[in-house]
Short mmCIF file of N, CA, C and O in Angstrom, two decimals:
data_model
loop_
_atom_site.label_atom_id
_atom_site.label_comp_id
_atom_site.label_asym_id
_atom_site.label_seq_id
_atom_site.Cartn_x
_atom_site.Cartn_y
_atom_site.Cartn_z
N UNK S 181 110.02 151.95 -9.60
CA UNK S 181 110.72 150.76 -10.07
C UNK S 181 109.69 149.69 -10.44
O UNK S 181 108.74 149.44 -9.72
N UNK S 182 109.90 149.05 -11.56
CA UNK S 182 108.98 148.02 -12.05
C UNK S 182 109.01 146.74 -11.24
O UNK S 182 108.00 146.07 -11.10
N UNK S 183 110.17 146.39 -10.74
CA UNK S 183 110.31 145.14 -10.02
C UNK S 183 111.77 144.77 -9.91
O UNK S 183 112.62 145.64 -9.73
N UNK S 184 112.08 143.49 -10.08
CA UNK S 184 113.45 143.01 -9.94
C UNK S 184 113.95 142.47 -11.27
O UNK S 184 113.26 141.72 -11.94
N UNK S 185 115.16 142.88 -11.63
CA UNK S 185 115.79 142.32 -12.81
C UNK S 185 116.35 140.94 -12.45
O UNK S 185 116.88 140.75 -11.35
N UNK S 186 116.21 140.01 -13.38
CA UNK S 186 116.68 138.64 -13.13
C UNK S 186 117.50 138.15 -14.32
O UNK S 186 117.37 138.65 -15.43
N UNK S 187 118.34 137.19 -14.04
CA UNK S 187 119.11 136.54 -15.09
C UNK S 187 118.58 135.11 -15.20
O UNK S 187 118.51 134.39 -14.21
N UNK S 188 118.23 134.72 -16.40
CA UNK S 188 117.63 133.41 -16.65
C UNK S 188 118.69 132.50 -17.25
O UNK S 188 119.27 132.82 -18.30
N UNK S 189 118.94 131.37 -16.58
CA UNK S 189 119.91 130.38 -17.05
C UNK S 189 121.27 130.99 -17.37
O UNK S 189 121.94 130.59 -18.32
N UNK S 190 121.68 131.97 -16.57
CA UNK S 190 122.96 132.66 -16.75
C UNK S 190 123.15 133.25 -18.14
O UNK S 190 124.27 133.45 -18.60
N UNK S 191 122.05 133.52 -18.84
CA UNK S 191 122.16 133.94 -20.23
C UNK S 191 121.23 135.09 -20.62
O UNK S 191 121.62 135.98 -21.35
N UNK S 192 119.98 135.06 -20.16
CA UNK S 192 118.97 136.01 -20.62
C UNK S 192 118.55 136.93 -19.48
O UNK S 192 118.54 136.53 -18.32
N UNK S 193 118.18 138.15 -19.84
CA UNK S 193 117.67 139.10 -18.86
C UNK S 193 116.15 139.06 -18.83
O UNK S 193 115.50 138.93 -19.87
N UNK S 194 115.60 139.18 -17.64
CA UNK S 194 114.16 139.21 -17.48
C UNK S 194 113.79 140.13 -16.33
O UNK S 194 114.65 140.70 -15.68
N UNK S 195 112.51 140.25 -16.09
CA UNK S 195 112.04 141.08 -14.99
C UNK S 195 110.89 140.36 -14.27
O UNK S 195 110.05 139.73 -14.91
N UNK S 196 110.92 140.45 -12.94
CA UNK S 196 109.81 140.00 -12.11
C UNK S 196 109.15 141.28 -11.61
O UNK S 196 109.79 142.10 -10.95
N UNK S 197 107.89 141.47 -11.96
CA UNK S 197 107.21 142.70 -11.60
C UNK S 197 106.92 142.77 -10.11
O UNK S 197 106.69 141.75 -9.44
N UNK S 198 106.93 143.98 -9.61
CA UNK S 198 106.74 144.25 -8.18
C UNK S 198 105.48 143.59 -7.62
O UNK S 198 105.50 143.05 -6.53
N UNK S 199 104.39 143.58 -8.40
CA UNK S 199 103.13 143.01 -7.90
C UNK S 199 103.16 141.49 -7.84
O UNK S 199 102.21 140.87 -7.38
N UNK S 200 104.25 140.86 -8.29
CA UNK S 200 104.39 139.40 -8.23
C UNK S 200 105.40 138.98 -7.17
O UNK S 200 105.69 137.81 -7.01
N UNK S 201 105.95 139.94 -6.43
CA UNK S 201 106.97 139.64 -5.42
C UNK S 201 106.33 139.68 -4.04
O UNK S 201 105.87 140.74 -3.60
N UNK S 202 106.31 138.54 -3.38
CA UNK S 202 105.71 138.45 -2.05
C UNK S 202 106.70 137.96 -1.00
O UNK S 202 106.32 137.61 0.11
N UNK S 203 107.96 137.88 -1.38
CA UNK S 203 109.01 137.49 -0.45
C UNK S 203 110.15 138.49 -0.58
O UNK S 203 110.23 139.22 -1.57
N UNK S 204 111.02 138.53 0.42
CA UNK S 204 112.16 139.42 0.34
C UNK S 204 113.19 138.82 -0.60
O UNK S 204 113.59 137.67 -0.45
N UNK S 205 113.57 139.59 -1.60
CA UNK S 205 114.57 139.15 -2.56
C UNK S 205 115.89 139.87 -2.28
O UNK S 205 115.89 141.05 -1.96
N UNK S 206 116.97 139.13 -2.41
CA UNK S 206 118.31 139.70 -2.23
C UNK S 206 119.11 139.46 -3.50
O UNK S 206 118.86 138.51 -4.24
N UNK S 207 120.11 140.30 -3.72
CA UNK S 207 121.02 140.12 -4.84
C UNK S 207 121.65 138.73 -4.73
O UNK S 207 122.00 138.28 -3.64
N UNK S 208 121.75 138.05 -5.84
CA UNK S 208 122.35 136.71 -5.95
C UNK S 208 121.47 135.58 -5.43
O UNK S 208 121.92 134.45 -5.34
N UNK S 209 120.21 135.87 -5.06
CA UNK S 209 119.28 134.78 -4.72
C UNK S 209 119.08 133.93 -5.96
O UNK S 209 118.98 134.45 -7.08
N UNK S 210 119.02 132.63 -5.78
CA UNK S 210 118.71 131.72 -6.88
C UNK S 210 117.36 131.10 -6.59
O UNK S 210 117.18 130.41 -5.60
N UNK S 211 116.40 131.38 -7.47
CA UNK S 211 115.03 130.90 -7.31
C UNK S 211 114.57 130.24 -8.59
O UNK S 211 115.06 130.55 -9.67
N UNK S 212 113.61 129.38 -8.44
CA UNK S 212 112.97 128.82 -9.62
C UNK S 212 111.95 129.85 -10.11
O UNK S 212 111.18 130.40 -9.33
N UNK S 213 111.98 130.12 -11.40
CA UNK S 213 111.06 131.09 -11.98
C UNK S 213 110.34 130.48 -13.16
O UNK S 213 110.71 129.41 -13.66
N UNK S 214 109.31 131.18 -13.60
CA UNK S 214 108.48 130.72 -14.70
C UNK S 214 108.33 131.85 -15.69
O UNK S 214 107.96 132.96 -15.31
N UNK S 215 108.62 131.60 -16.95
CA UNK S 215 108.47 132.63 -17.97
C UNK S 215 106.98 132.82 -18.24
O UNK S 215 106.28 131.89 -18.61
N UNK S 216 106.52 134.04 -18.00
CA UNK S 216 105.11 134.32 -18.21
C UNK S 216 104.86 134.93 -19.59
O UNK S 216 103.77 134.78 -20.14
N UNK S 217 105.89 135.60 -20.14
CA UNK S 217 105.69 136.22 -21.44
C UNK S 217 107.03 136.61 -22.03
O UNK S 217 107.91 137.10 -21.33
N UNK S 218 107.18 136.40 -23.32
CA UNK S 218 108.30 136.95 -24.07
C UNK S 218 107.71 138.02 -24.97
O UNK S 218 106.90 137.73 -25.85
N UNK S 219 108.09 139.25 -24.69
CA UNK S 219 107.50 140.37 -25.41
C UNK S 219 108.12 140.56 -26.79
O UNK S 219 109.20 140.04 -27.08
N UNK S 220 107.42 141.29 -27.63
CA UNK S 220 107.90 141.53 -29.00
C UNK S 220 109.26 142.20 -29.03
O UNK S 220 110.04 142.00 -29.96
N UNK S 221 109.57 143.00 -27.99
CA UNK S 221 110.87 143.66 -27.95
C UNK S 221 111.97 142.74 -27.43
O UNK S 221 113.11 143.16 -27.25
N UNK S 222 111.63 141.47 -27.18
CA UNK S 222 112.62 140.48 -26.73
C UNK S 222 112.79 140.41 -25.23
O UNK S 222 113.49 139.54 -24.73
N UNK S 223 112.15 141.30 -24.49
CA UNK S 223 112.26 141.26 -23.03
C UNK S 223 111.39 140.14 -22.49
O UNK S 223 110.37 139.78 -23.07
N UNK S 224 111.82 139.58 -21.36
CA UNK S 224 111.16 138.40 -20.80
C UNK S 224 110.54 138.76 -19.45
O UNK S 224 111.22 139.28 -18.56
N UNK S 225 109.25 138.50 -19.31
CA UNK S 225 108.55 138.67 -18.04
C UNK S 225 108.58 137.33 -17.31
O UNK S 225 108.30 136.29 -17.89
N UNK S 226 108.96 137.40 -16.04
CA UNK S 226 109.14 136.20 -15.24
C UNK S 226 108.26 136.26 -14.00
O UNK S 226 108.05 137.33 -13.43
N UNK S 227 107.75 135.12 -13.60
CA UNK S 227 107.02 134.99 -12.34
C UNK S 227 107.80 134.05 -11.43
O UNK S 227 108.38 133.07 -11.92
N UNK S 228 107.84 134.34 -10.15
CA UNK S 228 108.48 133.41 -9.23
C UNK S 228 107.44 132.48 -8.59
O UNK S 228 107.77 131.69 -7.73
N UNK S 229 106.23 132.60 -9.06
CA UNK S 229 105.16 131.71 -8.61
C UNK S 229 104.72 130.86 -9.78
O UNK S 229 104.80 131.26 -10.93
N UNK S 230 104.24 129.67 -9.46
CA UNK S 230 103.75 128.80 -10.52
C UNK S 230 102.58 129.46 -11.23
O UNK S 230 101.93 130.35 -10.69
N UNK S 231 102.31 129.00 -12.42
CA UNK S 231 101.26 129.58 -13.24
C UNK S 231 100.00 128.71 -13.19
O UNK S 231 100.09 127.51 -12.94
N UNK S 232 98.87 129.31 -13.46
CA UNK S 232 97.62 128.57 -13.61
C UNK S 232 97.19 127.81 -12.37
O UNK S 232 97.32 128.28 -11.24
N UNK S 233 96.69 126.60 -12.59
CA UNK S 233 96.13 125.80 -11.51
C UNK S 233 97.18 125.41 -10.47
O UNK S 233 96.88 125.30 -9.29
N UNK S 234 98.43 125.22 -10.90
CA UNK S 234 99.50 124.90 -9.95
C UNK S 234 99.68 126.01 -8.93
O UNK S 234 100.00 125.76 -7.77
N UNK S 235 99.44 127.26 -9.35
CA UNK S 235 99.53 128.40 -8.44
C UNK S 235 98.46 128.30 -7.35
O UNK S 235 98.72 128.56 -6.18
N UNK S 236 97.26 127.88 -7.74
CA UNK S 236 96.17 127.72 -6.77
C UNK S 236 96.51 126.61 -5.78
O UNK S 236 96.30 126.75 -4.57
N UNK S 237 97.07 125.52 -6.28
CA UNK S 237 97.46 124.41 -5.39
C UNK S 237 98.53 124.86 -4.40
O UNK S 237 98.48 124.49 -3.22
N UNK S 238 99.50 125.65 -4.85
CA UNK S 238 100.52 126.18 -3.94
C UNK S 238 99.89 127.07 -2.88
O UNK S 238 100.26 127.01 -1.70
N UNK S 239 98.94 127.91 -3.27
CA UNK S 239 98.26 128.80 -2.32
C UNK S 239 97.52 127.97 -1.28
O UNK S 239 97.57 128.26 -0.09
N UNK S 240 96.82 126.96 -1.73
CA UNK S 240 96.06 126.08 -0.84
C UNK S 240 97.00 125.43 0.17
O UNK S 240 96.73 125.42 1.38
N UNK S 241 98.14 124.92 -0.30
CA UNK S 241 99.11 124.27 0.59
C UNK S 241 99.69 125.25 1.60
O UNK S 241 99.85 124.92 2.78
N UNK S 242 100.00 126.47 1.15
CA UNK S 242 100.55 127.48 2.05
C UNK S 242 99.55 127.88 3.13
O UNK S 242 99.90 128.05 4.30
N UNK S 243 98.27 128.01 2.75
CA UNK S 243 97.23 128.35 3.72
C UNK S 243 97.09 127.23 4.74
O UNK S 243 97.01 127.48 5.95
N UNK S 244 97.08 125.99 4.28
CA UNK S 244 96.98 124.84 5.20
C UNK S 244 98.14 124.82 6.18
O UNK S 244 97.94 124.59 7.38
N UNK S 245 99.34 125.07 5.70
CA UNK S 245 100.51 125.07 6.57
C UNK S 245 100.39 126.15 7.64
O UNK S 245 100.62 125.90 8.83
N UNK S 246 99.99 127.36 7.24
CA UNK S 246 99.83 128.45 8.21
C UNK S 246 98.70 128.16 9.20
O UNK S 246 98.82 128.47 10.38
N UNK S 247 97.62 127.55 8.73
CA UNK S 247 96.53 127.17 9.63
C UNK S 247 97.02 126.18 10.68
O UNK S 247 96.70 126.30 11.87
N UNK S 248 97.79 125.20 10.26
CA UNK S 248 98.31 124.21 11.19
C UNK S 248 99.27 124.84 12.20
O UNK S 248 99.23 124.52 13.39
N UNK S 249 100.10 125.77 11.73
CA UNK S 249 101.03 126.46 12.62
C UNK S 249 100.29 127.36 13.61
O UNK S 249 100.78 127.61 14.70
N UNK S 250 99.11 127.84 13.23
CA UNK S 250 98.33 128.76 14.06
C UNK S 250 97.21 128.05 14.83
O UNK S 250 96.19 128.65 15.14
N UNK S 251 97.40 126.77 15.10
CA UNK S 251 96.41 125.99 15.85
C UNK S 251 95.03 125.99 15.21
O UNK S 251 94.01 125.99 15.88
N UNK S 252 95.01 126.03 13.87
CA UNK S 252 93.76 125.84 13.16
C UNK S 252 92.93 127.07 12.88
O UNK S 252 91.83 126.97 12.36
N UNK S 253 93.44 128.27 13.19
CA UNK S 253 92.65 129.48 12.93
C UNK S 253 93.55 130.61 12.43
O UNK S 253 94.61 130.86 12.99
N UNK S 254 93.09 131.29 11.39
CA UNK S 254 93.75 132.50 10.90
C UNK S 254 92.70 133.61 10.82
O UNK S 254 91.62 133.40 10.27
N UNK S 255 93.01 134.78 11.38
CA UNK S 255 92.05 135.88 11.36
C UNK S 255 92.05 136.62 10.02
O UNK S 255 92.24 137.83 9.95
N UNK S 256 91.87 135.87 8.95
CA UNK S 256 91.86 136.43 7.60
C UNK S 256 90.55 136.06 6.92
O UNK S 256 90.10 134.91 7.02
N UNK S 257 89.97 137.02 6.23
CA UNK S 257 88.74 136.78 5.47
C UNK S 257 88.88 137.42 4.09
O UNK S 257 89.90 138.07 3.81
N UNK S 258 87.86 137.28 3.27
CA UNK S 258 87.91 137.92 1.96
C UNK S 258 87.82 139.43 2.07
O UNK S 258 88.03 140.15 1.10
N UNK S 259 87.55 139.94 3.28
CA UNK S 259 87.50 141.38 3.50
C UNK S 259 88.82 141.91 4.08
O UNK S 259 88.99 143.11 4.25
N UNK S 260 89.77 141.00 4.37
CA UNK S 260 91.08 141.42 4.88
C UNK S 260 91.82 142.22 3.81
O UNK S 260 91.65 141.98 2.61
N UNK S 261 92.66 143.13 4.26
CA UNK S 261 93.39 143.95 3.29
C UNK S 261 94.44 143.12 2.55
O UNK S 261 94.98 142.16 3.12
N UNK S 262 94.72 143.48 1.32
CA UNK S 262 95.76 142.77 0.58
C UNK S 262 97.11 142.79 1.30
O UNK S 262 97.85 141.80 1.26
N UNK S 263 97.42 143.88 2.01
CA UNK S 263 98.69 143.98 2.72
C UNK S 263 98.78 142.96 3.86
O UNK S 263 99.81 142.33 4.05
N UNK S 264 97.70 142.81 4.62
CA UNK S 264 97.70 141.85 5.73
C UNK S 264 97.85 140.43 5.20
O UNK S 264 98.60 139.62 5.75
N UNK S 265 97.15 140.12 4.12
CA UNK S 265 97.25 138.79 3.52
C UNK S 265 98.67 138.54 3.03
O UNK S 265 99.25 137.49 3.27
N UNK S 266 99.24 139.53 2.37
CA UNK S 266 100.61 139.40 1.86
C UNK S 266 101.60 139.20 3.01
O UNK S 266 102.49 138.35 2.94
N UNK S 267 101.46 139.98 4.09
CA UNK S 267 102.36 139.86 5.23
C UNK S 267 102.22 138.51 5.93
O UNK S 267 103.21 137.92 6.37
N UNK S 268 101.01 138.01 6.01
CA UNK S 268 100.75 136.77 6.72
C UNK S 268 101.09 135.53 5.90
O UNK S 268 101.70 134.58 6.41
N UNK S 269 100.71 135.54 4.63
CA UNK S 269 100.82 134.33 3.81
C UNK S 269 101.78 134.42 2.62
O UNK S 269 101.97 133.43 1.92
N UNK S 270 102.34 135.60 2.40
CA UNK S 270 103.25 135.81 1.26
C UNK S 270 102.58 135.45 -0.07
O UNK S 270 103.14 134.74 -0.90
N UNK S 271 101.34 135.90 -0.22
CA UNK S 271 100.61 135.68 -1.48
C UNK S 271 99.65 136.83 -1.69
O UNK S 271 99.36 137.59 -0.76
N UNK S 272 99.16 136.95 -2.90
CA UNK S 272 98.20 138.01 -3.21
C UNK S 272 96.83 137.68 -2.62
O UNK S 272 96.54 136.52 -2.29
N UNK S 273 95.99 138.69 -2.54
CA UNK S 273 94.63 138.47 -2.05
C UNK S 273 93.87 137.55 -3.00
O UNK S 273 93.11 136.69 -2.57
N UNK S 274 94.10 137.71 -4.31
CA UNK S 274 93.45 136.84 -5.29
C UNK S 274 93.83 135.38 -5.10
O UNK S 274 92.98 134.49 -5.14
N UNK S 275 95.12 135.12 -4.87
CA UNK S 275 95.58 133.74 -4.64
C UNK S 275 94.98 133.20 -3.34
O UNK S 275 94.58 132.04 -3.27
N UNK S 276 94.89 134.06 -2.32
CA UNK S 276 94.29 133.67 -1.04
C UNK S 276 92.83 133.25 -1.23
O UNK S 276 92.41 132.18 -0.76
N UNK S 277 92.08 134.06 -1.96
CA UNK S 277 90.66 133.76 -2.16
C UNK S 277 90.47 132.46 -2.94
O UNK S 277 89.59 131.66 -2.62
N UNK S 278 91.31 132.22 -3.94
CA UNK S 278 91.22 130.96 -4.69
C UNK S 278 91.59 129.77 -3.81
O UNK S 278 90.94 128.72 -3.86
N UNK S 279 92.63 129.95 -3.00
CA UNK S 279 93.06 128.86 -2.11
C UNK S 279 92.01 128.51 -1.07
O UNK S 279 91.71 127.33 -0.85
N UNK S 280 91.41 129.54 -0.43
CA UNK S 280 90.40 129.22 0.58
C UNK S 280 89.13 128.69 -0.07
O UNK S 280 88.42 127.88 0.52
N UNK S 281 88.87 129.13 -1.29
CA UNK S 281 87.71 128.60 -2.02
C UNK S 281 87.86 127.10 -2.24
O UNK S 281 86.91 126.33 -2.05
N UNK S 282 89.05 126.68 -2.62
CA UNK S 282 89.30 125.26 -2.83
C UNK S 282 89.20 124.48 -1.52
O UNK S 282 88.57 123.42 -1.46
N UNK S 283 89.78 125.04 -0.45
CA UNK S 283 89.72 124.37 0.86
C UNK S 283 88.28 124.28 1.37
O UNK S 283 87.87 123.28 1.96
N UNK S 284 87.49 125.32 1.13
CA UNK S 284 86.10 125.33 1.55
C UNK S 284 85.29 124.27 0.79
O UNK S 284 84.51 123.53 1.39
N UNK S 285 85.50 124.18 -0.52
CA UNK S 285 84.78 123.18 -1.33
C UNK S 285 85.17 121.75 -0.92
O UNK S 285 84.36 120.83 -1.03
N UNK S 286 86.40 121.59 -0.45
CA UNK S 286 86.85 120.27 0.02
C UNK S 286 86.38 120.00 1.45
O UNK S 286 86.67 118.95 2.01
N UNK S 287 85.70 120.97 2.06
CA UNK S 287 85.19 120.87 3.43
C UNK S 287 86.31 120.67 4.46
O UNK S 287 86.16 119.93 5.43
N UNK S 288 87.41 121.37 4.21
CA UNK S 288 88.56 121.31 5.12
C UNK S 288 88.53 122.49 6.09
O UNK S 288 88.99 122.39 7.21
N UNK S 289 87.94 123.61 5.63
CA UNK S 289 87.85 124.81 6.47
C UNK S 289 86.42 125.30 6.52
O UNK S 289 85.61 124.96 5.68
N UNK S 290 86.18 126.12 7.54
CA UNK S 290 84.95 126.89 7.57
C UNK S 290 85.35 128.37 7.54
O UNK S 290 86.42 128.74 8.04
N UNK S 291 84.54 129.16 6.92
CA UNK S 291 84.79 130.58 6.79
C UNK S 291 83.81 131.31 7.70
O UNK S 291 82.60 131.14 7.58
N UNK S 292 84.35 132.09 8.63
CA UNK S 292 83.51 132.83 9.56
C UNK S 292 83.69 134.33 9.32
O UNK S 292 84.51 134.74 8.49
N UNK S 293 82.98 135.13 10.08
CA UNK S 293 83.12 136.58 9.96
C UNK S 293 84.47 137.06 10.46
O UNK S 293 84.92 138.15 10.11
N UNK S 294 85.14 136.24 11.29
CA UNK S 294 86.41 136.67 11.89
C UNK S 294 87.63 135.98 11.30
O UNK S 294 88.75 136.35 11.61
N UNK S 295 87.42 134.96 10.47
CA UNK S 295 88.58 134.29 9.89
C UNK S 295 88.23 132.93 9.31
O UNK S 295 87.08 132.61 9.09
N UNK S 296 89.29 132.15 9.09
CA UNK S 296 89.12 130.79 8.57
C UNK S 296 89.60 129.80 9.62
O UNK S 296 90.58 130.05 10.32
N UNK S 297 88.89 128.67 9.72
CA UNK S 297 89.19 127.69 10.76
C UNK S 297 89.18 126.30 10.15
O UNK S 297 88.32 125.97 9.33
N UNK S 298 90.16 125.50 10.55
CA UNK S 298 90.17 124.09 10.15
C UNK S 298 88.98 123.39 10.77
O UNK S 298 88.63 123.62 11.91
N UNK S 299 88.37 122.52 10.00
CA UNK S 299 87.25 121.74 10.50
C UNK S 299 87.81 120.47 11.12
O UNK S 299 88.61 119.76 10.51
N UNK S 300 87.38 120.17 12.35
CA UNK S 300 87.79 118.93 13.01
C UNK S 300 87.12 117.76 12.34
O UNK S 300 85.91 117.78 12.08
N UNK S 301 87.89 116.75 12.06
CA UNK S 301 87.32 115.57 11.42
C UNK S 301 87.49 114.37 12.32
O UNK S 301 88.30 114.22 13.08
#
């Protein structure tokens, strides 16, 4: 199966590909989506995640929230498996790496061999 079929604005058919789904979807769920491509055959590819830099900002915010919920430490690194990252943060490994990169450059976290930790300020 390619992914999930979606209805856009109660009018158009689209698809969210399996590799873009990081949450449990149910029939009749209403979510905000983003059109990523309209193909020549008229089919519409949809993402349920923001596109471009907004996607990185969402990843950064999600990581911060999980860090705060976990008392400032997550046992995730760039060597963690994509499955563990997806289960823990509901995002791809690529989004995780971009998010922690931004947090690291902002000096909000430190990256260790065992995980990421909030820096006390």
